[in-house]
């Protein structure tokens, strides 16, 4: 079988690329259905983009690489596509856009766009071997137990990264990139919960509150969630992408609360009130109980000097913790690192040393923040590669 373009991976980036790559395109995937990560994203409602997406929201060895693709296909372009398909959506918080209904609506949108563009989709199809030919690439596939050989002019690596292996995630894109002379940067789990030894936070499991999490490089103000294994929640997932093993983090439990002023006022008004009772008005009661022995929380408000109240507030704003690690690829939403952008064209996503070979989406060393940014990179990079391919037909 001969096609102009063979796309490996029927995820967000691969399906988007197929929509724009012109005629004679085949998309293959090992799964039973396309867009599996789309389906489970956003609690089943798909956080499909972010209103504020721009280059500063992405991590990469080359922070400028993503600018071209993001500028040529913006969040507003995808929002327009969603609206044209009659999909109702809403902003949840911080520019995060979700479907009012189901994430399956986004998969249906992409499948319909692919169909209209004339692209074919093969599911339950595995890649056996890939080799070059004078005219492009020869790929041996195994589809539902039967061997197939597909030759193509253009080959697109859109198989994602290593995150969530139970869904079939592998390092296939990295292996193929190396096979054709492309470098691959170090990969690790991103947007992933922190773990701590000895079940330290087990008594707090399920407790959540707004917090600021920081390390030496950055900080994030979003919800913090205590779990049986450690820390999770948006602020944790965000910081995890900037964290390295053995590094301490700082937790501010009262980032927006003028707690010192409030405690002084209450000391004047209700000095007989117990200190822990007053703190429970500003922090979850379970957390106050947990911190009580560590911070020596005892006595009435009237017993607390200004210095003691200030020391307490400083401790709540600068809680230093050393994670044992993260939950790894098992629960990571993305893979940090990937195919080195130095080997790709930022305009077309084509490999500089391997004509006709493209890499898009999570497979590339471009990783977005939590909140729809990674889907936007999938749309933008898929569009960049697809339109570049179509221009060669």
Short mmCIF file of N, CA and C in Angstrom, two decimals, residues 39-214:
data_model
loop_
_atom_site.label_atom_id
_atom_site.label_comp_id
_atom_site.label_asym_id
_atom_site.label_seq_id
_atom_site.Cartn_x
_atom_site.Cartn_y
_atom_site.Cartn_z
N UNK A 39 -10.08 11.47 25.61
CA UNK A 39 -11.28 10.94 26.26
C UNK A 39 -11.20 11.07 27.78
N UNK A 40 -10.04 10.79 28.36
CA UNK A 40 -9.95 10.80 29.83
C UNK A 40 -9.58 12.17 30.39
N UNK A 41 -9.27 13.11 29.54
CA UNK A 41 -8.77 14.40 30.02
C UNK A 41 -9.87 15.26 30.64
N UNK A 42 -9.45 16.11 31.55
CA UNK A 42 -10.38 17.07 32.14
C UNK A 42 -11.56 16.44 32.83
N UNK A 43 -11.34 15.29 33.47
CA UNK A 43 -12.45 14.62 34.14
C UNK A 43 -13.53 14.19 33.18
N UNK A 44 -13.14 13.90 31.93
CA UNK A 44 -14.10 13.48 30.91
C UNK A 44 -14.72 14.61 30.14
N UNK A 45 -14.24 15.85 30.38
CA UNK A 45 -14.79 17.00 29.65
C UNK A 45 -13.76 17.72 28.78
N UNK A 46 -12.53 17.27 28.81
CA UNK A 46 -11.45 17.74 27.95
C UNK A 46 -11.17 19.24 28.08
N UNK A 47 -10.09 19.54 28.76
CA UNK A 47 -9.60 20.92 28.85
C UNK A 47 -8.83 21.20 27.56
N UNK A 48 -9.59 21.55 26.49
CA UNK A 48 -9.05 21.48 25.13
C UNK A 48 -8.10 22.62 24.74
N UNK A 49 -8.08 23.72 25.47
CA UNK A 49 -7.08 24.76 25.23
C UNK A 49 -7.11 25.73 26.41
N UNK A 50 -6.29 26.76 26.31
CA UNK A 50 -6.27 27.80 27.33
C UNK A 50 -6.27 29.16 26.65
N UNK A 51 -7.10 30.05 27.14
CA UNK A 51 -7.25 31.37 26.53
C UNK A 51 -5.95 32.19 26.55
N UNK A 52 -5.04 31.83 27.46
CA UNK A 52 -3.83 32.63 27.62
C UNK A 52 -2.57 31.93 27.12
N UNK A 53 -2.74 30.91 26.28
CA UNK A 53 -1.60 30.13 25.82
C UNK A 53 -0.61 30.98 25.03
N UNK A 54 0.64 30.95 25.46
CA UNK A 54 1.73 31.57 24.73
C UNK A 54 3.03 30.89 25.13
N UNK A 55 4.13 31.26 24.49
CA UNK A 55 5.38 30.53 24.64
C UNK A 55 5.85 30.43 26.09
N UNK A 56 5.55 31.42 26.91
CA UNK A 56 6.05 31.41 28.29
C UNK A 56 5.44 30.28 29.12
N UNK A 57 4.39 29.66 28.62
CA UNK A 57 3.72 28.58 29.34
C UNK A 57 4.26 27.20 28.98
N UNK A 58 5.40 27.17 28.29
CA UNK A 58 5.96 25.89 27.83
C UNK A 58 7.41 25.73 28.26
N UNK A 59 7.78 24.49 28.58
CA UNK A 59 9.15 24.15 28.94
C UNK A 59 9.81 23.46 27.77
N UNK A 60 11.05 23.85 27.48
CA UNK A 60 11.81 23.25 26.38
C UNK A 60 13.25 23.68 26.53
N UNK A 61 14.17 22.86 26.03
CA UNK A 61 15.57 23.27 26.01
C UNK A 61 15.74 24.53 25.17
N UNK A 62 14.87 24.69 24.18
CA UNK A 62 14.84 25.91 23.36
C UNK A 62 13.48 26.57 23.56
N UNK A 63 13.37 27.54 24.48
CA UNK A 63 12.07 28.14 24.79
C UNK A 63 11.46 28.92 23.64
N UNK A 64 12.23 29.18 22.59
CA UNK A 64 11.70 29.93 21.46
C UNK A 64 11.09 29.03 20.38
N UNK A 65 11.39 27.73 20.44
CA UNK A 65 10.99 26.83 19.36
C UNK A 65 9.48 26.83 19.12
N UNK A 66 8.68 26.85 20.18
CA UNK A 66 7.23 26.69 20.03
C UNK A 66 6.54 27.95 19.50
N UNK A 67 7.24 29.07 19.46
CA UNK A 67 6.59 30.34 19.12
C UNK A 67 5.95 30.34 17.75
N UNK A 68 6.65 29.82 16.75
CA UNK A 68 6.14 29.86 15.38
C UNK A 68 4.83 29.10 15.24
N UNK A 69 4.81 27.86 15.72
CA UNK A 69 3.60 27.04 15.59
C UNK A 69 2.45 27.64 16.38
N UNK A 70 2.71 28.11 17.59
CA UNK A 70 1.64 28.68 18.42
C UNK A 70 1.07 29.94 17.80
N UNK A 71 1.89 30.69 17.09
CA UNK A 71 1.42 31.94 16.47
C UNK A 71 0.61 31.66 15.21
N UNK A 72 0.90 30.57 14.54
CA UNK A 72 0.24 30.28 13.26
C UNK A 72 -1.08 29.54 13.43
N UNK A 73 -1.23 28.83 14.55
CA UNK A 73 -2.52 28.22 14.87
C UNK A 73 -2.73 28.45 16.35
N UNK A 74 -3.56 29.44 16.66
CA UNK A 74 -3.72 29.88 18.05
C UNK A 74 -4.89 29.20 18.75
N UNK A 75 -5.01 29.47 20.03
CA UNK A 75 -6.15 28.97 20.80
C UNK A 75 -7.47 29.46 20.21
N UNK A 76 -7.46 30.65 19.65
CA UNK A 76 -8.69 31.22 19.08
C UNK A 76 -9.10 30.47 17.82
N UNK A 77 -8.12 29.94 17.09
CA UNK A 77 -8.44 29.13 15.91
C UNK A 77 -9.13 27.84 16.33
N UNK A 78 -8.64 27.21 17.40
CA UNK A 78 -9.28 25.96 17.82
C UNK A 78 -10.63 26.23 18.46
N UNK A 79 -10.73 27.32 19.20
CA UNK A 79 -12.02 27.69 19.79
C UNK A 79 -13.06 27.88 18.68
N UNK A 80 -12.64 28.51 17.60
CA UNK A 80 -13.54 28.71 16.46
C UNK A 80 -13.97 27.37 15.87
N UNK A 81 -13.03 26.43 15.76
CA UNK A 81 -13.35 25.11 15.23
C UNK A 81 -14.36 24.40 16.14
N UNK A 82 -14.13 24.46 17.43
CA UNK A 82 -15.05 23.85 18.40
C UNK A 82 -16.45 24.45 18.27
N UNK A 83 -16.51 25.75 18.15
CA UNK A 83 -17.80 26.43 18.04
C UNK A 83 -18.51 26.08 16.73
N UNK A 84 -17.75 25.97 15.65
CA UNK A 84 -18.36 25.63 14.35
C UNK A 84 -18.97 24.23 14.36
N UNK A 85 -18.45 23.38 15.24
CA UNK A 85 -19.01 22.03 15.36
C UNK A 85 -20.16 21.99 16.38
N UNK A 86 -20.54 23.15 16.88
CA UNK A 86 -21.68 23.22 17.79
C UNK A 86 -21.41 22.67 19.17
N UNK A 87 -20.16 22.64 19.58
CA UNK A 87 -19.81 22.12 20.90
C UNK A 87 -19.83 23.26 21.92
N UNK A 88 -20.68 23.14 22.90
CA UNK A 88 -20.76 24.16 23.95
C UNK A 88 -19.56 24.02 24.90
N UNK A 89 -19.02 25.15 25.35
CA UNK A 89 -17.85 25.11 26.22
C UNK A 89 -17.92 26.23 27.25
N UNK A 90 -17.05 26.13 28.25
CA UNK A 90 -17.03 27.14 29.29
C UNK A 90 -15.61 27.30 29.83
N UNK A 91 -15.35 28.45 30.42
CA UNK A 91 -14.07 28.67 31.11
C UNK A 91 -14.25 28.25 32.56
N UNK A 92 -13.38 27.36 33.03
CA UNK A 92 -13.47 26.90 34.40
C UNK A 92 -12.73 27.86 35.33
N UNK A 93 -11.44 28.07 35.07
CA UNK A 93 -10.63 29.00 35.85
C UNK A 93 -9.33 29.22 35.10
N UNK A 94 -8.71 30.37 35.31
CA UNK A 94 -7.39 30.67 34.74
C UNK A 94 -7.30 30.41 33.24
N UNK A 95 -8.39 30.70 32.52
CA UNK A 95 -8.39 30.56 31.07
C UNK A 95 -8.57 29.14 30.56
N UNK A 96 -8.83 28.19 31.46
CA UNK A 96 -8.98 26.79 31.06
C UNK A 96 -10.36 26.55 30.46
N UNK A 97 -10.40 26.08 29.22
CA UNK A 97 -11.67 25.86 28.53
C UNK A 97 -12.02 24.38 28.47
N UNK A 98 -13.25 24.06 28.85
CA UNK A 98 -13.75 22.69 28.89
C UNK A 98 -15.03 22.57 28.08
N UNK A 99 -15.30 21.37 27.60
CA UNK A 99 -16.60 21.08 26.98
C UNK A 99 -17.67 21.10 28.07
N UNK A 100 -18.83 21.65 27.73
CA UNK A 100 -19.96 21.54 28.66
C UNK A 100 -20.40 20.08 28.79
N UNK A 101 -20.26 19.35 27.69
CA UNK A 101 -20.68 17.96 27.67
C UNK A 101 -19.53 17.01 27.89
N UNK A 102 -19.21 16.22 26.86
CA UNK A 102 -18.22 15.16 26.99
C UNK A 102 -16.98 15.42 26.15
N UNK A 103 -15.84 14.93 26.63
CA UNK A 103 -14.60 15.02 25.85
C UNK A 103 -14.71 14.25 24.54
N UNK A 104 -15.63 13.30 24.48
CA UNK A 104 -15.82 12.55 23.24
C UNK A 104 -16.24 13.45 22.09
N UNK A 105 -16.81 14.62 22.42
CA UNK A 105 -17.18 15.57 21.37
C UNK A 105 -15.96 16.07 20.61
N UNK A 106 -14.83 16.24 21.31
CA UNK A 106 -13.60 16.68 20.64
C UNK A 106 -13.07 15.58 19.74
N UNK A 107 -13.15 14.33 20.20
CA UNK A 107 -12.71 13.20 19.37
C UNK A 107 -13.57 13.11 18.12
N UNK A 108 -14.88 13.25 18.30
CA UNK A 108 -15.79 13.21 17.15
C UNK A 108 -15.48 14.34 16.18
N UNK A 109 -15.20 15.52 16.71
CA UNK A 109 -14.83 16.67 15.87
C UNK A 109 -13.62 16.32 15.01
N UNK A 110 -12.57 15.81 15.63
CA UNK A 110 -11.34 15.50 14.90
C UNK A 110 -11.56 14.39 13.88
N UNK A 111 -12.33 13.36 14.28
CA UNK A 111 -12.60 12.26 13.36
C UNK A 111 -13.38 12.75 12.14
N UNK A 112 -14.33 13.65 12.36
CA UNK A 112 -15.12 14.20 11.25
C UNK A 112 -14.25 15.07 10.35
N UNK A 113 -13.39 15.88 10.95
CA UNK A 113 -12.48 16.72 10.16
C UNK A 113 -11.54 15.84 9.33
N UNK A 114 -11.05 14.76 9.90
CA UNK A 114 -10.20 13.82 9.16
C UNK A 114 -10.96 13.18 8.00
N UNK A 115 -12.18 12.78 8.28
CA UNK A 115 -12.99 12.13 7.23
C UNK A 115 -13.21 13.07 6.06
N UNK A 116 -13.55 14.31 6.38
CA UNK A 116 -13.79 15.29 5.32
C UNK A 116 -12.52 15.58 4.52
N UNK A 117 -11.37 15.45 5.17
CA UNK A 117 -10.10 15.69 4.49
C UNK A 117 -9.63 14.47 3.70
N UNK A 118 -10.35 13.35 3.84
CA UNK A 118 -10.02 12.14 3.08
C UNK A 118 -8.98 11.26 3.72
N UNK A 119 -8.68 11.46 5.00
CA UNK A 119 -7.69 10.63 5.70
C UNK A 119 -8.31 9.33 6.16
N UNK A 120 -7.54 8.26 6.12
CA UNK A 120 -7.98 6.96 6.60
C UNK A 120 -7.41 6.70 8.00
N UNK A 121 -8.10 5.85 8.77
CA UNK A 121 -7.68 5.54 10.13
C UNK A 121 -7.67 4.03 10.31
N UNK A 122 -6.52 3.51 10.73
CA UNK A 122 -6.40 2.10 11.08
C UNK A 122 -6.14 2.01 12.58
N UNK A 123 -6.98 1.30 13.30
CA UNK A 123 -6.79 1.09 14.73
C UNK A 123 -6.27 -0.33 14.98
N UNK A 124 -5.88 -0.59 16.22
CA UNK A 124 -5.31 -1.88 16.60
C UNK A 124 -4.20 -2.30 15.62
N UNK A 125 -3.35 -1.33 15.34
CA UNK A 125 -2.27 -1.52 14.37
C UNK A 125 -0.94 -1.17 15.02
N UNK A 126 -0.01 -2.08 14.96
CA UNK A 126 1.30 -1.88 15.58
C UNK A 126 2.38 -1.68 14.53
N UNK A 127 3.40 -0.91 14.88
CA UNK A 127 4.54 -0.68 14.00
C UNK A 127 5.57 -1.77 14.25
N UNK A 128 5.96 -2.47 13.19
CA UNK A 128 6.97 -3.52 13.30
C UNK A 128 8.36 -2.98 12.97
N UNK A 129 8.52 -2.40 11.80
CA UNK A 129 9.81 -1.84 11.39
C UNK A 129 9.57 -0.60 10.53
N UNK A 130 10.57 0.28 10.51
CA UNK A 130 10.54 1.46 9.65
C UNK A 130 11.91 1.58 8.99
N UNK A 131 11.93 1.79 7.69
CA UNK A 131 13.18 1.97 6.97
C UNK A 131 13.00 2.99 5.87
N UNK A 132 14.10 3.55 5.42
CA UNK A 132 14.04 4.54 4.35
C UNK A 132 14.02 3.86 2.99
N UNK A 133 13.47 4.59 2.02
CA UNK A 133 13.49 4.18 0.62
C UNK A 133 13.93 5.40 -0.19
N UNK A 134 14.27 5.23 -1.47
CA UNK A 134 14.65 6.40 -2.27
C UNK A 134 13.56 7.47 -2.32
N UNK A 135 12.30 7.06 -2.16
CA UNK A 135 11.19 8.01 -2.26
C UNK A 135 10.60 8.39 -0.91
N UNK A 136 11.14 7.84 0.17
CA UNK A 136 10.56 8.15 1.48
C UNK A 136 10.80 7.08 2.50
N UNK A 137 9.71 6.39 2.93
CA UNK A 137 9.81 5.44 4.02
C UNK A 137 8.96 4.20 3.74
N UNK A 138 9.44 3.07 4.25
CA UNK A 138 8.68 1.82 4.18
C UNK A 138 8.43 1.37 5.61
N UNK A 139 7.16 1.15 5.94
CA UNK A 139 6.78 0.80 7.30
C UNK A 139 6.01 -0.51 7.28
N UNK A 140 6.51 -1.46 8.07
CA UNK A 140 5.81 -2.74 8.20
C UNK A 140 4.90 -2.68 9.42
N UNK A 141 3.64 -3.01 9.21
CA UNK A 141 2.63 -2.91 10.25
C UNK A 141 1.99 -4.26 10.51
N UNK A 142 1.47 -4.40 11.72
CA UNK A 142 0.70 -5.59 12.06
C UNK A 142 -0.68 -5.12 12.49
N UNK A 143 -1.68 -5.43 11.67
CA UNK A 143 -3.04 -4.97 11.93
C UNK A 143 -3.96 -6.15 12.15
N UNK A 144 -4.45 -6.26 13.38
CA UNK A 144 -5.36 -7.35 13.74
C UNK A 144 -4.81 -8.69 13.29
N UNK A 145 -3.51 -8.89 13.54
CA UNK A 145 -2.88 -10.17 13.24
C UNK A 145 -2.36 -10.32 11.83
N UNK A 146 -2.63 -9.36 10.95
CA UNK A 146 -2.19 -9.44 9.56
C UNK A 146 -1.08 -8.43 9.28
N UNK A 147 -0.08 -8.86 8.53
CA UNK A 147 1.04 -7.99 8.19
C UNK A 147 0.69 -7.10 7.00
N UNK A 148 1.10 -5.86 7.07
CA UNK A 148 0.91 -4.90 5.98
C UNK A 148 2.19 -4.10 5.80
N UNK A 149 2.48 -3.75 4.58
CA UNK A 149 3.62 -2.88 4.29
C UNK A 149 3.09 -1.61 3.64
N UNK A 150 3.44 -0.48 4.22
CA UNK A 150 2.99 0.82 3.71
C UNK A 150 4.22 1.64 3.33
N UNK A 151 4.22 2.15 2.11
CA UNK A 151 5.29 3.07 1.70
C UNK A 151 4.69 4.48 1.67
N UNK A 152 5.51 5.45 2.05
CA UNK A 152 5.03 6.83 2.12
C UNK A 152 6.14 7.81 1.83
N UNK A 153 5.74 8.97 1.39
CA UNK A 153 6.70 10.06 1.17
C UNK A 153 7.01 10.77 2.48
N UNK A 154 5.96 10.90 3.32
CA UNK A 154 6.09 11.61 4.59
C UNK A 154 5.70 10.69 5.74
N UNK A 155 6.51 10.72 6.80
CA UNK A 155 6.24 9.93 7.99
C UNK A 155 6.18 10.87 9.19
N UNK A 156 5.08 10.83 9.94
CA UNK A 156 4.88 11.74 11.07
C UNK A 156 4.89 10.96 12.38
N UNK A 157 5.78 11.36 13.29
CA UNK A 157 5.85 10.75 14.61
C UNK A 157 4.93 11.51 15.55
N UNK A 158 3.81 10.89 15.90
CA UNK A 158 2.81 11.53 16.76
C UNK A 158 2.33 10.55 17.82
N UNK A 159 3.24 9.72 18.31
CA UNK A 159 2.87 8.67 19.26
C UNK A 159 2.99 9.11 20.71
N UNK A 160 3.28 10.39 20.95
CA UNK A 160 3.31 10.90 22.31
C UNK A 160 4.56 10.49 23.07
N UNK A 161 4.46 10.57 24.42
CA UNK A 161 5.59 10.23 25.27
C UNK A 161 5.33 8.99 26.08
N UNK A 162 5.94 8.93 27.27
CA UNK A 162 5.86 7.73 28.10
C UNK A 162 4.79 7.80 29.18
N UNK A 163 4.10 8.93 29.30
CA UNK A 163 3.14 9.09 30.40
C UNK A 163 1.92 8.19 30.23
N UNK A 164 1.47 7.64 31.36
CA UNK A 164 0.34 6.73 31.49
C UNK A 164 0.53 5.48 30.63
N UNK A 165 1.52 4.64 30.98
CA UNK A 165 1.79 3.43 30.20
C UNK A 165 0.64 2.44 30.16
N UNK A 166 -0.26 2.48 31.16
CA UNK A 166 -1.39 1.55 31.13
C UNK A 166 -2.30 1.80 29.93
N UNK A 167 -2.16 2.99 29.32
CA UNK A 167 -2.93 3.29 28.11
C UNK A 167 -2.13 2.97 26.86
N UNK A 168 -0.98 2.33 27.05
CA UNK A 168 -0.18 1.91 25.91
C UNK A 168 0.94 2.86 25.54
N UNK A 169 1.20 3.87 26.36
CA UNK A 169 2.26 4.82 26.05
C UNK A 169 3.63 4.13 26.06
N UNK A 170 4.44 4.44 25.05
CA UNK A 170 5.78 3.86 24.94
C UNK A 170 6.74 4.95 24.47
N UNK A 171 7.99 4.58 24.32
CA UNK A 171 8.99 5.51 23.78
C UNK A 171 9.23 5.32 22.30
N UNK A 172 8.23 4.83 21.57
CA UNK A 172 8.40 4.53 20.15
C UNK A 172 8.91 5.73 19.35
N UNK A 173 8.33 6.90 19.59
CA UNK A 173 8.74 8.09 18.82
C UNK A 173 10.22 8.39 19.04
N UNK A 174 10.69 8.20 20.28
CA UNK A 174 12.09 8.46 20.58
C UNK A 174 13.00 7.46 19.87
N UNK A 175 12.58 6.19 19.87
CA UNK A 175 13.38 5.15 19.20
C UNK A 175 13.50 5.42 17.71
N UNK A 176 12.39 5.80 17.09
CA UNK A 176 12.42 6.08 15.65
C UNK A 176 13.22 7.34 15.35
N UNK A 177 13.09 8.34 16.22
CA UNK A 177 13.87 9.56 16.02
C UNK A 177 15.37 9.26 16.04
N UNK A 178 15.80 8.48 17.03
CA UNK A 178 17.22 8.12 17.11
C UNK A 178 17.65 7.30 15.89
N UNK A 179 16.75 6.44 15.43
CA UNK A 179 17.07 5.61 14.26
C UNK A 179 17.44 6.47 13.06
N UNK A 180 16.80 7.63 12.95
CA UNK A 180 17.04 8.49 11.79
C UNK A 180 17.91 9.70 12.12
N UNK A 181 18.70 9.56 13.19
CA UNK A 181 19.72 10.55 13.47
C UNK A 181 19.32 11.75 14.29
N UNK A 182 18.13 11.72 14.88
CA UNK A 182 17.69 12.85 15.71
C UNK A 182 18.07 12.60 17.18
N UNK A 183 18.50 13.64 17.85
CA UNK A 183 18.82 13.53 19.27
C UNK A 183 17.54 13.56 20.10
N UNK A 184 17.58 12.95 21.26
CA UNK A 184 16.45 12.94 22.18
C UNK A 184 16.95 13.42 23.54
N UNK A 185 16.34 14.45 24.07
CA UNK A 185 16.75 14.97 25.37
C UNK A 185 16.27 14.04 26.48
N UNK A 186 16.82 14.19 27.64
CA UNK A 186 16.42 13.37 28.78
C UNK A 186 14.92 13.54 29.05
N UNK A 187 14.25 12.44 29.29
CA UNK A 187 12.81 12.50 29.55
C UNK A 187 12.52 12.14 31.00
N UNK A 188 11.46 12.73 31.53
CA UNK A 188 11.00 12.42 32.89
C UNK A 188 9.52 12.77 33.00
N UNK A 189 8.91 12.30 34.05
CA UNK A 189 7.48 12.53 34.25
C UNK A 189 7.22 13.99 34.60
N UNK A 190 6.18 14.55 34.01
CA UNK A 190 5.78 15.93 34.30
C UNK A 190 4.31 16.01 34.66
N UNK A 191 3.92 17.11 35.33
CA UNK A 191 2.55 17.27 35.82
C UNK A 191 2.13 16.02 36.59
N UNK A 192 2.86 15.79 37.69
CA UNK A 192 2.73 14.52 38.41
C UNK A 192 2.78 14.78 39.92
N UNK A 193 2.05 14.03 40.73
CA UNK A 193 2.07 14.22 42.19
C UNK A 193 3.42 13.89 42.82
N UNK A 194 3.72 14.56 43.94
CA UNK A 194 4.91 14.26 44.74
C UNK A 194 4.59 13.13 45.72
N UNK A 195 5.59 12.32 46.00
CA UNK A 195 5.45 11.28 47.01
C UNK A 195 6.36 11.60 48.20
N UNK A 196 5.95 11.14 49.39
CA UNK A 196 6.72 11.33 50.61
C UNK A 196 6.79 10.00 51.35
N UNK A 197 7.87 9.77 52.09
CA UNK A 197 8.02 8.48 52.77
C UNK A 197 7.11 8.33 53.98
N UNK A 198 6.91 7.10 54.38
CA UNK A 198 6.24 6.76 55.65
C UNK A 198 4.79 7.22 55.73
N UNK A 199 4.14 7.42 54.61
CA UNK A 199 2.74 7.84 54.65
C UNK A 199 2.52 9.08 55.47
N UNK A 200 3.45 10.02 55.36
CA UNK A 200 3.45 11.21 56.22
C UNK A 200 2.12 11.96 56.23
N UNK A 201 1.51 12.08 55.04
CA UNK A 201 0.30 12.89 54.96
C UNK A 201 -0.98 12.06 54.90
N UNK A 202 -0.87 10.79 55.24
CA UNK A 202 -2.05 9.92 55.21
C UNK A 202 -3.19 10.45 56.07
N UNK A 203 -2.92 11.02 57.28
CA UNK A 203 -4.02 11.56 58.08
C UNK A 203 -4.75 12.73 57.42
N UNK A 204 -4.09 13.34 56.44
CA UNK A 204 -4.69 14.51 55.76
C UNK A 204 -5.29 14.15 54.41
N UNK A 205 -5.28 12.89 54.03
CA UNK A 205 -5.74 12.49 52.70
C UNK A 205 -7.13 13.05 52.40
N UNK A 206 -7.24 13.71 51.27
CA UNK A 206 -8.51 14.30 50.86
C UNK A 206 -8.66 15.76 51.25
N UNK A 207 -7.75 16.27 52.07
CA UNK A 207 -7.81 17.67 52.48
C UNK A 207 -7.21 18.56 51.40
N UNK A 208 -7.91 19.64 51.06
CA UNK A 208 -7.44 20.55 50.01
C UNK A 208 -7.57 21.99 50.47
N UNK A 209 -6.71 22.84 49.93
CA UNK A 209 -6.77 24.27 50.23
C UNK A 209 -5.96 25.04 49.20
N UNK A 210 -6.23 26.34 49.02
CA UNK A 210 -5.39 27.16 48.13
C UNK A 210 -4.01 27.29 48.74
N UNK A 211 -2.96 27.23 47.92
CA UNK A 211 -1.60 27.33 48.44
C UNK A 211 -0.66 27.83 47.35
N UNK A 212 0.52 28.26 47.79
CA UNK A 212 1.57 28.65 46.85
C UNK A 212 2.73 27.68 47.03
N UNK A 213 3.06 26.96 45.97
CA UNK A 213 4.19 26.04 46.00
C UNK A 213 5.35 26.62 45.19
N UNK A 214 6.54 26.55 45.77
CA UNK A 214 7.70 27.19 45.15
C UNK A 214 8.93 26.31 45.23
#
